[in-house]
Coordinates of C-alpha atoms in Angstrom, one line a residue:
X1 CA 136.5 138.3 -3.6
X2 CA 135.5 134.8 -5.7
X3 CA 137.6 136.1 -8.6
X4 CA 139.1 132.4 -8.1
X5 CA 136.0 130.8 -9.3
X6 CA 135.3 133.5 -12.3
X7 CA 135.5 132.5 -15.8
X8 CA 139.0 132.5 -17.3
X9 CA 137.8 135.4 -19.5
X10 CA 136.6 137.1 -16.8
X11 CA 139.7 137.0 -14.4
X12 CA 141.6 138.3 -17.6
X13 CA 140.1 141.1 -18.1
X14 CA 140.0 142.2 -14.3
X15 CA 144.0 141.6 -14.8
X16 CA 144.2 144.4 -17.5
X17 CA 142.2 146.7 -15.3
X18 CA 144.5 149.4 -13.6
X19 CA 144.5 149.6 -9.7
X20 CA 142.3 151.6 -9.3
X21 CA 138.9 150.0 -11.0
X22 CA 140.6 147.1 -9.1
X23 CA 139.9 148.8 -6.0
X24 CA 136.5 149.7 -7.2
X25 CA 135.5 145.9 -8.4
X26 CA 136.5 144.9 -5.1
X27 CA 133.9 147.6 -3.3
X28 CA 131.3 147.3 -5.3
X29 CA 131.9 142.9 -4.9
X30 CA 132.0 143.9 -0.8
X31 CA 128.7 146.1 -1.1
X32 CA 126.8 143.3 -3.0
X33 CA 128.1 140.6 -0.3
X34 CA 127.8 143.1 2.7
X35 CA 123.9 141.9 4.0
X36 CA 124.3 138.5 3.2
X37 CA 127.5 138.7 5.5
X38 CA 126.7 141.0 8.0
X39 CA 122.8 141.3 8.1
X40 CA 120.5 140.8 11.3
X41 CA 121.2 137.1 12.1
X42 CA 125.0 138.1 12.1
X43 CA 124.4 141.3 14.6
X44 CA 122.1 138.6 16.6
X45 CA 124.6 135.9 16.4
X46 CA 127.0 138.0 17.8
X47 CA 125.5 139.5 20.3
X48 CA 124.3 136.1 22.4
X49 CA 128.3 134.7 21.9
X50 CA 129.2 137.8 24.1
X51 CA 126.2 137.5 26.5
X52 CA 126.9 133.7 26.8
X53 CA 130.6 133.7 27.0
X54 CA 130.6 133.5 30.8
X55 CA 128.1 130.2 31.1
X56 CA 128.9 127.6 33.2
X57 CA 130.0 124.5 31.6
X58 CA 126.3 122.7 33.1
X59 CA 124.5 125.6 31.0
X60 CA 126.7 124.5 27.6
X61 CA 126.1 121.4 27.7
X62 CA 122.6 121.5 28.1
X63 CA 122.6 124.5 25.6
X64 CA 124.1 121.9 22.9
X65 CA 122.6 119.3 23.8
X66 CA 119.1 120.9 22.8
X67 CA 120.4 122.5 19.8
X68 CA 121.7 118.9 19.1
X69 CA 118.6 117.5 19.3
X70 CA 116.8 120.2 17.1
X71 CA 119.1 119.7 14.0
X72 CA 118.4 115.9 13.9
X73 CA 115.0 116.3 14.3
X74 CA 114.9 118.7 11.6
X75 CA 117.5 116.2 9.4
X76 CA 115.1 112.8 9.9
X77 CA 111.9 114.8 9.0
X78 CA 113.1 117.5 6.3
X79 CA 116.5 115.3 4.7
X80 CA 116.1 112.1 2.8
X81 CA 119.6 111.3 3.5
X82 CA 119.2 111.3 7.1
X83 CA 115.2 109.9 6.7
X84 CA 116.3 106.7 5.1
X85 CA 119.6 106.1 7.4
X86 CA 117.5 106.9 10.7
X87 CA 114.9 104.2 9.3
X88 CA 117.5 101.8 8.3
X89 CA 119.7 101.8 12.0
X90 CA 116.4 102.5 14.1
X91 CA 117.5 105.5 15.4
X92 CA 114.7 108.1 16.9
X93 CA 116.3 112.1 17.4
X94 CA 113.9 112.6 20.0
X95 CA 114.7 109.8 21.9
X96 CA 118.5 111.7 22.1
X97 CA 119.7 112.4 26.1
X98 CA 123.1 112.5 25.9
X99 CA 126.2 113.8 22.9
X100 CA 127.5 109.8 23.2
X101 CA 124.3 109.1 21.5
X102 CA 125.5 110.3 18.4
X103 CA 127.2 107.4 18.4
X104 CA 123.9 105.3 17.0
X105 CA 124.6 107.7 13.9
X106 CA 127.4 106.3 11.4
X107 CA 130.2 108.2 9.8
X108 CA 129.4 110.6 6.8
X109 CA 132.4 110.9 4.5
X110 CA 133.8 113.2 1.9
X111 CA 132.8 110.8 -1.0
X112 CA 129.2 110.0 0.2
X113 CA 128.5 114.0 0.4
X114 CA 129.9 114.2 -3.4
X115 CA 127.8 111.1 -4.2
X116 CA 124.7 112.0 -2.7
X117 CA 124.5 115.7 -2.3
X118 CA 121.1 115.8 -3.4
X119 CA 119.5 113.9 -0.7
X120 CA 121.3 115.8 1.4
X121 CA 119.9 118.9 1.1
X122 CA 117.0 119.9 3.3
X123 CA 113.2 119.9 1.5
X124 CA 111.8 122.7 3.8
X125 CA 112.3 124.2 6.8
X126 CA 115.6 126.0 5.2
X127 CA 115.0 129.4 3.8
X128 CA 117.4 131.3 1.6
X129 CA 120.5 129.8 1.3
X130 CA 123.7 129.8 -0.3
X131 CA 125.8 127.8 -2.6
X132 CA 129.2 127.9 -2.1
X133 CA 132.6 125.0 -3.1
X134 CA 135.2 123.7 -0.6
X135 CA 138.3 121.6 -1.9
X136 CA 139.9 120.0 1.5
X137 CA 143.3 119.9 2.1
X138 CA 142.8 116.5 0.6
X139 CA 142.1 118.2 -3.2
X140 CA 138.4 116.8 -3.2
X141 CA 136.3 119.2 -4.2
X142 CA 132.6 119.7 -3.1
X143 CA 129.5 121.7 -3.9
X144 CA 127.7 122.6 -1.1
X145 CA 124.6 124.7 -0.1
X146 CA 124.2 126.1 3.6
X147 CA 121.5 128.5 4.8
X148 CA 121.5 132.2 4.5
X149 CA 121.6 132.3 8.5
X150 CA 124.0 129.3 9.2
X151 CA 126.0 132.1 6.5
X152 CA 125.6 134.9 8.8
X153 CA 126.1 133.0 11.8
X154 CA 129.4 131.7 10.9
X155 CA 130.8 135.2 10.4
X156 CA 129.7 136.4 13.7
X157 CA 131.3 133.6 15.3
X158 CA 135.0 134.9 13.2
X159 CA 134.4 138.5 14.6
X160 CA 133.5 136.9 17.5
X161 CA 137.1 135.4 17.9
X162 CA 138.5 138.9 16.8
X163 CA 136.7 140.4 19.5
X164 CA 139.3 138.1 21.8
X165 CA 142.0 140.8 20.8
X166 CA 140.0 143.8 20.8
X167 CA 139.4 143.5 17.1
X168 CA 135.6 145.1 16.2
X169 CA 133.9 145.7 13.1
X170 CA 135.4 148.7 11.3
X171 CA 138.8 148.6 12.3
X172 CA 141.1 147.8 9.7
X173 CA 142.4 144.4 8.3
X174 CA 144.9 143.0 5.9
X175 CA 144.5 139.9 4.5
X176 CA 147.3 137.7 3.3
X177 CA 145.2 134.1 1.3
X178 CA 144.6 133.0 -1.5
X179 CA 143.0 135.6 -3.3
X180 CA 144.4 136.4 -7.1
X181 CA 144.4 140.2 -7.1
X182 CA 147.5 140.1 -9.4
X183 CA 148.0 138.3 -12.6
X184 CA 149.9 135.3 -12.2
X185 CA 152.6 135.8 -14.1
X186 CA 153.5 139.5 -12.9
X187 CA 155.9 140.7 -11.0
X188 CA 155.0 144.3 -11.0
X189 CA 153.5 145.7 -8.2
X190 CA 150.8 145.9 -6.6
X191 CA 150.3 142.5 -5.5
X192 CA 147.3 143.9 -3.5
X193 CA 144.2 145.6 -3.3
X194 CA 141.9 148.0 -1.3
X195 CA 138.4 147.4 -0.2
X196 CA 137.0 150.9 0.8
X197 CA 133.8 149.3 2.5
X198 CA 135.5 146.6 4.4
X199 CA 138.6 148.6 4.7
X200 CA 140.4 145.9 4.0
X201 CA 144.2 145.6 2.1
X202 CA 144.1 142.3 0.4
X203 CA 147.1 140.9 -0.6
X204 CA 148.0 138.0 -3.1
X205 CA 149.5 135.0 -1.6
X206 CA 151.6 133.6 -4.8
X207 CA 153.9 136.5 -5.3
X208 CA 155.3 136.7 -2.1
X209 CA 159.1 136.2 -2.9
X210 CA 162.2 137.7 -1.4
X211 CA 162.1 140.4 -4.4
X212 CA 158.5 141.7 -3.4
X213 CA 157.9 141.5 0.4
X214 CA 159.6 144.6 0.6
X215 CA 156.7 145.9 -1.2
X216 CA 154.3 143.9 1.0
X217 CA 155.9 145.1 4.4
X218 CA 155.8 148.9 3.3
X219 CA 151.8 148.5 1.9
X220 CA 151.3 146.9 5.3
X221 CA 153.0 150.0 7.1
X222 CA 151.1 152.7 5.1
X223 CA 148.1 150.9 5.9
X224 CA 148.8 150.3 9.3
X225 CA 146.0 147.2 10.0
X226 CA 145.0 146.7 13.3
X227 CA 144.5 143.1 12.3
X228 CA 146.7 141.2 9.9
X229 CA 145.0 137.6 8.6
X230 CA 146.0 135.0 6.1
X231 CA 147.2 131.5 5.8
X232 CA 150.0 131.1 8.1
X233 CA 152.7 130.1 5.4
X234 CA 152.3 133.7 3.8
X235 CA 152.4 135.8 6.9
X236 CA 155.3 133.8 8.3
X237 CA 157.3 134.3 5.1
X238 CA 156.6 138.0 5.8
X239 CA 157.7 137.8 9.5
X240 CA 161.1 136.0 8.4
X241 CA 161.3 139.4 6.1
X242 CA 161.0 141.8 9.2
X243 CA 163.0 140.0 11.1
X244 CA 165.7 139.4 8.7
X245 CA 165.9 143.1 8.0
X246 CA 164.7 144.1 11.6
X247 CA 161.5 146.5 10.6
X248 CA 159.6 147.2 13.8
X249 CA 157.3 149.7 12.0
X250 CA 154.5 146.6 11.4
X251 CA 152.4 146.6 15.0
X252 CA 148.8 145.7 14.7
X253 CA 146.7 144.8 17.4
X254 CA 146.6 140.7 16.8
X255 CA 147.1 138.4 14.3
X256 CA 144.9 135.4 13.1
X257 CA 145.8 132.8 10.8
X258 CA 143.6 129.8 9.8
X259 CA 142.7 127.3 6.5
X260 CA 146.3 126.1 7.5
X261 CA 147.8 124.3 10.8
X262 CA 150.1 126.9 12.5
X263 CA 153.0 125.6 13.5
X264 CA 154.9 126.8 16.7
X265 CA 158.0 127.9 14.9
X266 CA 155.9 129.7 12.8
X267 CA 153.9 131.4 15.3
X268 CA 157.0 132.6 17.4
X269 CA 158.6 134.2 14.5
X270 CA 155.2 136.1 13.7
X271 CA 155.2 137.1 17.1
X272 CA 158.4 138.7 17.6
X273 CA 158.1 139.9 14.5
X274 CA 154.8 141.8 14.7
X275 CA 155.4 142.2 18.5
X276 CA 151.7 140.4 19.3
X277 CA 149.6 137.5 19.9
X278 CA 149.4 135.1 17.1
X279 CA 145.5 132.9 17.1
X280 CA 144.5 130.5 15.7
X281 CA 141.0 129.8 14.2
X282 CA 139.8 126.6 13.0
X283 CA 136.3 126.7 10.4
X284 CA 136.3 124.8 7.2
X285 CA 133.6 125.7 4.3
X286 CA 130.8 122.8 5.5
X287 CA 130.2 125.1 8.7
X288 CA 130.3 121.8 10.8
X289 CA 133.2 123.4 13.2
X290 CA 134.1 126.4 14.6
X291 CA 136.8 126.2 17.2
X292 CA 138.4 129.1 19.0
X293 CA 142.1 129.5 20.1
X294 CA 142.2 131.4 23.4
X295 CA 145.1 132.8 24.9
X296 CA 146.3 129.7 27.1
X297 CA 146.4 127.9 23.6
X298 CA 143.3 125.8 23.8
X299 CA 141.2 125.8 21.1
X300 CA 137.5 125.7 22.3
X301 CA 134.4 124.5 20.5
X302 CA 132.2 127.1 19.9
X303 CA 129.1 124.9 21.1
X304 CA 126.0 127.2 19.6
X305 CA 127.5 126.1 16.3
X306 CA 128.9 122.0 16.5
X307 CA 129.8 119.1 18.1
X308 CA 133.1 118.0 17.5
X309 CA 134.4 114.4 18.6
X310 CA 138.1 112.9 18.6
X311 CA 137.5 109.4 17.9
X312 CA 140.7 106.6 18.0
X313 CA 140.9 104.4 14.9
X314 CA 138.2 102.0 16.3
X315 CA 135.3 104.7 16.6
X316 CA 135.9 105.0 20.2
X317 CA 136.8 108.4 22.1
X318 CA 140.5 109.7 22.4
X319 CA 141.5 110.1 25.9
X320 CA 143.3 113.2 26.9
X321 CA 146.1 114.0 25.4
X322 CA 145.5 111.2 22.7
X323 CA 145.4 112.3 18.9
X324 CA 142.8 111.3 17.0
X325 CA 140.5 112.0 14.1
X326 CA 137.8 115.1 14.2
X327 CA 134.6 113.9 13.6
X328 CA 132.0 117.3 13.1
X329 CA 128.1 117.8 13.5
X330 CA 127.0 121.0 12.4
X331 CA 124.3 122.8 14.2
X332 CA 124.2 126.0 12.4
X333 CA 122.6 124.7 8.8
X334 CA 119.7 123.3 8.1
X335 CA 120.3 123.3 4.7
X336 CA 122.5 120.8 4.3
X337 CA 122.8 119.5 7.7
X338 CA 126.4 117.4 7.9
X339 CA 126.4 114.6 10.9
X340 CA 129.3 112.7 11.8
X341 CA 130.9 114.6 9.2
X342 CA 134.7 113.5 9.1
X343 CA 136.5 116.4 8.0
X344 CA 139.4 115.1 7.2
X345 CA 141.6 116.4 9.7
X346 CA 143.1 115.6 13.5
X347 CA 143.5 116.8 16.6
X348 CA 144.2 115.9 20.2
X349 CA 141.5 115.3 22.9
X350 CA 141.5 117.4 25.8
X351 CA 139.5 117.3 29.5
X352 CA 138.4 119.5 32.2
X353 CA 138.0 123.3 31.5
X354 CA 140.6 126.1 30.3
X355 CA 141.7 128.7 32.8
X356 CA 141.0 131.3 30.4
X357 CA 137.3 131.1 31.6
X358 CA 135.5 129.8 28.5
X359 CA 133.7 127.0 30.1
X360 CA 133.2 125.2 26.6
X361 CA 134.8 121.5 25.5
X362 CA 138.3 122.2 24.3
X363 CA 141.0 120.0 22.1
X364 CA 144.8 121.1 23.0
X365 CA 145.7 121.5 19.7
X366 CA 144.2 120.9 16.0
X367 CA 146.8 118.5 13.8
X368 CA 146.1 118.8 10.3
X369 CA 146.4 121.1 6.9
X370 CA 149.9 120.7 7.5
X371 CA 151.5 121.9 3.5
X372 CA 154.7 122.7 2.3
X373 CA 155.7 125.8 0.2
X374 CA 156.3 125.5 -3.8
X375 CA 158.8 127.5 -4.3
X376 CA 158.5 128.9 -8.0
X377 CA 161.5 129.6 -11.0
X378 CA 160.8 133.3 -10.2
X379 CA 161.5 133.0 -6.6
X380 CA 157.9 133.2 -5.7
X381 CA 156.6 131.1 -2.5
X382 CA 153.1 129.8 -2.8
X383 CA 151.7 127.8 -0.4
X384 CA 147.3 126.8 -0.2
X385 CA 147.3 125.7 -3.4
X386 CA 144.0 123.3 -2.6
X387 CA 142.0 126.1 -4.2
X388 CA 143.6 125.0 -7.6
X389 CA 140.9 122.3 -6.8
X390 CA 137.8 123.4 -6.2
X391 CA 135.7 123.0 -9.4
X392 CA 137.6 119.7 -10.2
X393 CA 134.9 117.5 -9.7
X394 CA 135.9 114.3 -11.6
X395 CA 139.1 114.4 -9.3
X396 CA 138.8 112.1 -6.2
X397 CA 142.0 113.1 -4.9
X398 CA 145.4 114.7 -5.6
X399 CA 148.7 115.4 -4.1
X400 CA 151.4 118.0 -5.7
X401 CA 154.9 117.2 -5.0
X402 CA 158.4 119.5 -5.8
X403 CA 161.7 118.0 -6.1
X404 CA 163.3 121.0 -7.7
X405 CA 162.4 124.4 -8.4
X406 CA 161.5 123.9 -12.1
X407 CA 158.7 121.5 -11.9
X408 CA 156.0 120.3 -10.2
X409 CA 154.5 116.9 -10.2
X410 CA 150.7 116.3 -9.6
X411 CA 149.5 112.9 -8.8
X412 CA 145.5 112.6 -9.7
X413 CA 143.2 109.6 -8.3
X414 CA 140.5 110.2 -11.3
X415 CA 136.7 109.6 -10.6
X416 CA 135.1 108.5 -13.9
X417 CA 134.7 111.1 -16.3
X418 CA 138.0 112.5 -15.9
X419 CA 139.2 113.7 -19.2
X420 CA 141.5 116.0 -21.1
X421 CA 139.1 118.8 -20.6
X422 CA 139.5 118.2 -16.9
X423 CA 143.2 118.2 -17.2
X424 CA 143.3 121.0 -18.8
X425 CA 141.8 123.2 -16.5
X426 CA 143.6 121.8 -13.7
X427 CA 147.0 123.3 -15.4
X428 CA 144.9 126.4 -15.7
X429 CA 144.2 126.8 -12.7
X430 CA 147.9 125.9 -11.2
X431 CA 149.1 128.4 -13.8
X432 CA 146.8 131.5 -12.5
X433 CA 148.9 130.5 -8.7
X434 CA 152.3 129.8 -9.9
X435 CA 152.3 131.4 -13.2
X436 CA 154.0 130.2 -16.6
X437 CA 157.6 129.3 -15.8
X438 CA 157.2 126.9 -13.5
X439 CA 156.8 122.9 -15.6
X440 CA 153.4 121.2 -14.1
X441 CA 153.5 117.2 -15.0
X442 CA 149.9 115.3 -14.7
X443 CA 149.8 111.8 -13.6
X444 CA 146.8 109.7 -12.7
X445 CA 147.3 107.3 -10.3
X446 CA 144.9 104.9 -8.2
X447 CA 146.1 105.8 -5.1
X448 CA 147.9 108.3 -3.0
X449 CA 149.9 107.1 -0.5
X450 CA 150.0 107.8 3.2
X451 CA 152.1 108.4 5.9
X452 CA 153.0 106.1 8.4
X453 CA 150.8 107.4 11.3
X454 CA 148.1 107.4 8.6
X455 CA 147.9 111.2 7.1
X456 CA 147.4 112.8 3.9
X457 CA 150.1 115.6 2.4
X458 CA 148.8 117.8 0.3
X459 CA 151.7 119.5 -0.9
X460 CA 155.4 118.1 0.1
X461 CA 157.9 119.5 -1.6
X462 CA 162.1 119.1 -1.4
X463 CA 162.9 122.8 -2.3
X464 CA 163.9 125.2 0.7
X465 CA 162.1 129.0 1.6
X466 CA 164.9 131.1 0.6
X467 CA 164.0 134.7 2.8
X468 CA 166.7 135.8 5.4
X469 CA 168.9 133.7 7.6
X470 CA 165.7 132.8 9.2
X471 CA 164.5 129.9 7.0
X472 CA 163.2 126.8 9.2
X473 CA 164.5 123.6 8.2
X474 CA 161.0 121.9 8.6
X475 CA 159.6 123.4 5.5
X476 CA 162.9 121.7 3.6
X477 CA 161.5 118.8 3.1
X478 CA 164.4 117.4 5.8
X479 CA 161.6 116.5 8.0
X480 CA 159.1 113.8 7.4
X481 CA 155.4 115.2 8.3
X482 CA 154.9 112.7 11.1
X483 CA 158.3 114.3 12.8
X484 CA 156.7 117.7 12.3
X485 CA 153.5 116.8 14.1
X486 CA 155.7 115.1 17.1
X487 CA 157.5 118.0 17.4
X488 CA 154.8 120.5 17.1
X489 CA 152.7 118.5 19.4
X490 CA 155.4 118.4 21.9
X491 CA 156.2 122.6 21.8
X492 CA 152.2 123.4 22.2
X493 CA 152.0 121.3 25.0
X494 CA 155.2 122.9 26.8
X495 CA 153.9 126.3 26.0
X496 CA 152.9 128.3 28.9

């Protein structure tokens, strides 16, 4: 549901609704989205992932090499972005043999998409499409359009993934993100709700707190999901639970977290605690990546949709084993087609081919979307609070940072035009997450600063999780990020 982008009227009233005409919004919101999801290109899609799993890695290559070619053809002749930049550097699509010729192609940045969306957006050759926001793990938030069937493509390729765990359309799913299905500053139950189409139990992520997951834990086992989803941060919160009071009545068939980095501590907690395999899956909004965990903990590039690079500081290629940024080409839209597209996060180059038997390029782990947990007055944990940003478009960046569990502190790098109004929707839309107790200080700032191996924190915040015995220290704030990516980076690569 996009009740986070509704109207503050809007989201009101569906607050004072009882559960079950909440239950019936969110059917009649899954019947309205069902064909644009889940329509012809999606069965298609599907489909040819399946019949193509099993391709040698001489048949991928070529495969993406050809789609590769297709989208920048289709970018020089149908975007003016890409018509003027392939003019000005001399570069001819057709004239393409190899993916290092991407190279010829510079960088395409957050800021220059928000700049110049408009020339960025395919004249013909398109189709329907779909508009749709992404906010970044950096706060900066975009407005993007993709094509109806890059839409319905990029949700075969998630049931696709599924299907790696025997998941398949019609089984049943919980979902723990960042959806609001419970007013902010409630603590009354139920913190979730049922989609009768999808047969779905979705499940608010900002009210998880020691008080309520032993709500959460016995929705999930009335329910009993073969598939439980979510941002990492919430379901690991809910494993600690389990654990910590040793439930074993919570068994699905897999679970998948994503829109965070999961980190190994957390995924060996979720796994004794839900007794299966955790994955990972790595998308963003742009639909410029779609990379697959597998079980030997490779995350594969799903090559029908992108090519992903892992480029060193100087533009050159990471060597195996070496971390470096991910650079993304999508070749799903031809809407807004995104080359080079840095999304902002980084992971670690990889060579030769996984034993699983998915012959695609593969990284040995993805590095970013690392965020602390605020921990509200209430007791609440909220973590994914990016969202908060979506719509802020005179905000260039932002960082949130908790030194106790009263307040919050949000540091804003304004673009011009940022004003009060902006301001106050910002507090708005922090409130709806972490509800009215909890003190929220603005300050605008020029910069945010770095870490010292170069990455952003979106969240960092001094205040331990407080569930069970089982609380990890590296979500204290005792930790600096870069340890937490050493040691993270060191436990996937001695996994087995």
């Amino acid at each position: 549901m996009h009740l986070s982008y509704s109207d503050p009227a809007t989201r009101a009233l569906y607050y004072r609704l009882p559960a079950f005409l909440k239950d019936l919004v969110a059917a009649t919101y899954s019947l309205w989205q069902h064909s644009s999801r889940f329509g012809e290109i999606f069965a298609a899609q599907l489909a040819e992932l399946e019949r193509d799993r099993y391709r040698s890695a001489e048949e991928i290559r070529e495969d993406q090499l050809t789609r590769l070619k297709q989208i920048l053809v289709h970018a020089g002749s149908n975007v003016p972005y890409y018509g003027q930049l392939f003019k000005e550097t001399g570069f001819e699509p057709s004239s393409v043999e190899s993916l290092e010729d991407l190279r010829r192609i510079p960088l395409l940045d957050k800021e220059t998409v928000g700049k110049r969306r408009s020339e960025l957006i395919a004249r013909s050759g398109v189709g329907a499409t779909v508009a749709t926001h992404t906010s970044g793990t950096t706060g900066k938030g975009l407005q993007l359009r993709i094509s109806q069937k890059a839409y319905q493509r990029s949700y075969a390729c998630v049931w696709f993934h599924y299907g790696w765990a025997g998941i398949r359309r019609g089984d049943r799913i919980a979902t723990l993100a960042g959806h609001p299905v419970a007013a902010p500053n409630s603590m009354r139950p139920p913190f979730w709700l049922r989609d009768r189409v999808e047969d779905e139990l979705i499940f608010s992520s900002q009210h998880i707190a020691p008080s309520t997951l032993p709500l959460y834990a016995d929705a999930l086992a009335d329910f009993r999901p073969a598939l439980v989803r979510g941002y990492p941060s919430s379901i690991y919160l809910l494993a600690l639970y389990l654990l910590a009071v040793g439930r074993t009545d919570l068994r699905p068939k897999a679970v998948y977290t994503s829109s965070e980095t999961l980190l190994d501590f957390q995924r060996r907690v979720m796994e004794q605690a839900f007794a299966c395999r955790v994955y990972s899956y790595y998308g963003n909004t742009e639909r410029v990546a779609h990379l697959l965990e597998c079980r030997e903990g490779n995350f594969h590039v799903l090559t029908e949709t992108c090519v992903v690079e892992v480029l060193k500081p100087d533009g050159s290629a990471a060597a195996p084993g070496e971390m470096g940024e991910m650079v993304c080409t999508s070749l799903l839209d031809t809407a807004m087609p995104l080359i080079r597209y840095q999304v902002g996060d980084t992971g670690v180059a990889a060579a030769g081919l996984c034993s699983c038997g998915f012959n695609t390029p593969i990284l040995s782990s993805i590095i970013g979307r690392v965020e602390d947990i605020v921990v509200t007055p209430e007791g609440r944990h909220v973590g994914r609070l990016d969202h908060a940003f979506k719509d802020m478009v005179n905000v260039k960046e932002a960082q949130i940072l908790q030194e106790d569990v009263n307040s919050i502190q949000v540091k804003i790098v304004p673009r011009e035009g940022f004003g009060p109004a902006d301001a106050r929707a910002l507090v708005r839309e922090l409130r709806l997450r972490l509800g009215e107790q909890i003190g929220i200080r603005l300050e605008t700032v020029d910069h945010i600063a770095r870490t010292a191996s170069g990455k952003f924190r979106f969240v960092g915040s001094k205040v331990p999780i407080q569930i069970g015995s089982l609380a990890n220290p590296s979500l204290s704030g005792t930790e600096s990020p870069d340890d937490v990516v050493k040691r993270n980076s060191l436990l996937h690569r001695s996994r087995g």
